[in-house]
Amino acid sequence: MGDAPESEDKPDAETDGGVRAYTVRLELVDEPGELLRALAPIADNGGNLLSIHHERGNITPRGHIPVEVDIECPPDRFDGIVEALRDAGVNVIQAGEEHYGEEINVILIGHLVETDLSNTLSRIEDEAEAVVEDLSLAAPDGTEAVASARARLAVNSGRSAAVLAAIRSIGTDKELTVIEPLVGGET
């Protein structure tokens, strides 16, 4: 009797296994087959592709291609899709509600080129779980001498301390000096 609450008129996708739409932002290497490789884990884990925005003319600071994929899936499958993408080696920049809410700047000083700067940046992204948004390199005495780099990093909210600890570890491993931001400030 009486009016039924609105929640009884519409099923709740969170509890009934219904589907929801999600956006996943990826960063792909500009090589044949990379987009297909990134889409396979979505389909293999129960995701339905809604749209792809492939920004081939736009390059990320690491020289990769940003791709935005809209999918739909049951809420209980979404985390598995994101995990499968990461397991496949796909760099997931944003997944659904997960996004990088903080930005930190660090300065690295040392033999950056000789210790493989590309590897250092990849390790920061993989081990520190940060995205290198911008990089400025200064090598006034040439690439074989001591150089400095300022890296602007996007990190998940509340993870700055863990990110900086991972970067310190990478710096120690590569004999680099790491200059960190002041707490609550910038470098």
Coordinates of C-alpha atoms in Angstrom, one line a residue:
M1 CA 0.0 0.0 0.0
G2 CA 1.0 3.6 -0.5
D3 CA 3.8 4.8 -2.7
A4 CA 6.8 2.5 -3.0
P5 CA 10.2 4.1 -2.4
E6 CA 12.0 5.0 -5.6
S7 CA 14.7 2.4 -4.8
E8 CA 12.2 -0.4 -5.3
D9 CA 11.3 0.9 -8.7
K10 CA 14.9 0.6 -10.0
P11 CA 17.3 -2.2 -9.3
D12 CA 20.5 -1.2 -7.6
A13 CA 23.4 -2.1 -9.9
E14 CA 25.8 -2.2 -6.8
T15 CA 23.8 -5.1 -5.3
D16 CA 22.1 -6.9 -8.1
G17 CA 25.0 -7.5 -10.4
G18 CA 23.8 -5.0 -13.0
V19 CA 26.2 -3.2 -15.2
R20 CA 27.8 0.2 -14.8
A21 CA 29.8 2.4 -17.1
Y22 CA 33.4 3.2 -16.3
T23 CA 36.2 5.2 -17.9
V24 CA 39.7 3.8 -18.0
R25 CA 42.6 6.0 -19.1
L26 CA 45.6 4.2 -20.4
E27 CA 49.1 5.2 -21.7
L28 CA 50.2 3.0 -24.6
V29 CA 53.5 2.6 -26.6
D30 CA 53.0 3.8 -30.2
E31 CA 53.6 0.3 -31.8
P32 CA 51.3 -1.9 -33.9
G33 CA 49.1 -4.2 -31.8
E34 CA 49.3 -2.2 -28.5
L35 CA 45.7 -1.0 -28.6
L36 CA 44.5 -4.6 -29.3
R37 CA 46.7 -5.9 -26.5
A38 CA 45.2 -3.4 -24.1
L39 CA 41.6 -4.3 -25.0
A40 CA 42.0 -8.0 -24.6
P41 CA 42.0 -8.0 -20.8
I42 CA 38.8 -5.9 -20.8
A43 CA 36.9 -8.5 -22.9
D44 CA 38.5 -11.5 -21.2
N45 CA 37.3 -10.2 -17.8
G46 CA 33.7 -9.5 -18.7
G47 CA 33.9 -5.9 -19.8
N48 CA 31.9 -4.5 -22.7
L49 CA 33.6 -1.8 -24.8
L50 CA 31.5 1.3 -25.3
S51 CA 34.0 3.7 -26.9
I52 CA 37.7 4.4 -27.4
H53 CA 39.3 7.8 -27.7
H54 CA 42.7 7.2 -29.1
E55 CA 44.8 10.4 -29.1
R56 CA 47.5 9.4 -31.5
G57 CA 48.5 13.0 -32.2
N58 CA 48.9 13.8 -28.4
I59 CA 52.0 12.4 -26.7
T60 CA 52.5 12.0 -23.0
P61 CA 55.7 13.1 -21.3
R62 CA 57.1 9.6 -21.6
G63 CA 56.4 9.6 -25.4
H64 CA 53.4 7.3 -25.2
I65 CA 49.9 7.7 -26.6
P66 CA 47.0 8.5 -24.2
V67 CA 43.9 6.3 -24.7
E68 CA 40.5 6.7 -23.0
V69 CA 38.3 3.6 -23.0
D70 CA 34.7 3.6 -21.8
I71 CA 33.4 0.2 -20.8
E72 CA 30.5 -1.3 -19.0
C73 CA 30.6 -4.2 -16.6
P74 CA 29.1 -5.4 -13.3
P75 CA 30.7 -3.5 -10.4
D76 CA 32.2 -6.7 -9.0
R77 CA 34.2 -7.3 -12.2
F78 CA 35.7 -3.8 -12.6
D79 CA 38.7 -4.2 -10.2
G80 CA 39.5 -7.5 -11.9
I81 CA 39.6 -5.7 -15.3
V82 CA 42.0 -3.1 -14.0
E83 CA 44.2 -5.7 -12.4
A84 CA 44.3 -7.7 -15.6
L85 CA 45.3 -4.6 -17.6
R86 CA 48.1 -3.9 -15.2
D87 CA 49.2 -7.6 -15.2
A88 CA 49.3 -7.4 -19.0
G89 CA 51.8 -4.5 -18.6
V90 CA 49.4 -1.7 -19.6
N91 CA 50.0 1.6 -17.8
V92 CA 46.6 2.5 -16.3
I93 CA 46.6 6.2 -15.5
Q94 CA 43.0 6.4 -14.2
A95 CA 40.4 3.7 -13.6
G96 CA 36.8 4.6 -12.7
E97 CA 36.8 6.6 -9.5
E98 CA 40.5 6.0 -8.9
H99 CA 42.5 9.0 -9.9
Y100 CA 45.7 10.7 -9.1
G101 CA 44.7 13.5 -6.7
E102 CA 48.1 14.8 -5.7
E103 CA 51.1 16.1 -7.4
I104 CA 54.7 16.2 -6.1
N105 CA 57.9 17.5 -7.5
V106 CA 61.3 15.8 -7.0
I107 CA 64.8 16.6 -8.2
L108 CA 67.2 13.9 -9.1
I109 CA 70.9 14.6 -9.3
G110 CA 73.7 12.4 -10.6
H111 CA 74.8 10.4 -13.6
L112 CA 71.2 10.3 -14.9
V113 CA 71.9 9.5 -18.5
E114 CA 74.6 6.9 -17.8
T115 CA 72.3 5.1 -15.3
D116 CA 69.5 5.0 -17.9
L117 CA 67.1 7.8 -17.3
S118 CA 64.3 5.9 -19.2
N119 CA 64.7 3.0 -16.8
T120 CA 64.7 5.3 -13.8
L121 CA 61.4 6.9 -15.0
S122 CA 59.9 3.5 -15.7
R123 CA 60.9 2.3 -12.2
I124 CA 59.3 5.4 -10.6
E125 CA 56.1 4.7 -12.4
D126 CA 56.1 0.9 -11.6
E127 CA 57.6 0.8 -8.1
A128 CA 56.4 4.1 -6.8
E129 CA 53.0 3.9 -8.6
A130 CA 53.3 7.4 -9.8
V131 CA 52.8 9.0 -13.2
V132 CA 55.6 11.2 -14.6
E133 CA 53.7 14.2 -15.9
D134 CA 56.6 16.4 -16.8
L135 CA 60.4 16.1 -16.8
S136 CA 63.0 18.8 -17.2
L137 CA 66.6 17.7 -17.7
A138 CA 69.7 19.9 -17.3
A139 CA 73.1 18.6 -18.3
P140 CA 75.3 21.7 -18.6
D141 CA 78.5 19.6 -18.7
G142 CA 77.2 17.0 -21.2
T143 CA 75.3 13.8 -20.8
E144 CA 78.3 11.9 -19.4
A145 CA 78.7 14.3 -16.5
V146 CA 76.5 14.9 -13.5
A147 CA 73.0 16.1 -14.5
S148 CA 69.8 17.1 -12.8
A149 CA 66.2 16.4 -13.6
R150 CA 63.0 17.9 -12.1
A151 CA 60.1 15.4 -12.3
R152 CA 56.5 16.4 -11.7
L153 CA 54.6 13.3 -10.6
A154 CA 50.9 12.5 -10.2
V155 CA 50.2 10.3 -7.3
N156 CA 47.1 8.8 -5.6
S157 CA 45.8 10.9 -2.8
G158 CA 47.4 10.0 0.5
R159 CA 50.3 8.1 -1.1
S160 CA 53.0 10.8 -1.2
A161 CA 55.1 9.4 1.6
A162 CA 55.1 5.9 0.1
V163 CA 56.0 7.3 -3.4
L164 CA 58.9 9.3 -1.9
A165 CA 60.2 6.3 0.0
A166 CA 60.2 4.3 -3.3
I167 CA 61.9 7.1 -5.1
R168 CA 64.6 7.3 -2.4
S169 CA 65.2 3.5 -2.8
I170 CA 65.5 3.9 -6.6
G171 CA 67.9 6.8 -6.0
T172 CA 70.0 4.8 -3.6
D173 CA 70.1 1.9 -6.1
K174 CA 71.3 4.2 -8.9
E175 CA 73.5 6.4 -6.8
L176 CA 71.4 9.5 -7.4
T177 CA 70.7 12.3 -4.9
V178 CA 66.9 12.8 -4.4
I179 CA 65.8 16.3 -3.4
E180 CA 62.2 16.0 -2.0
P181 CA 59.5 18.6 -1.6
L182 CA 59.0 20.1 1.8
V183 CA 56.0 18.7 3.6
G184 CA 53.0 20.7 2.5
G185 CA 55.0 22.6 -0.1
E186 CA 56.7 22.3 -3.4
T187 CA 60.3 21.8 -4.4

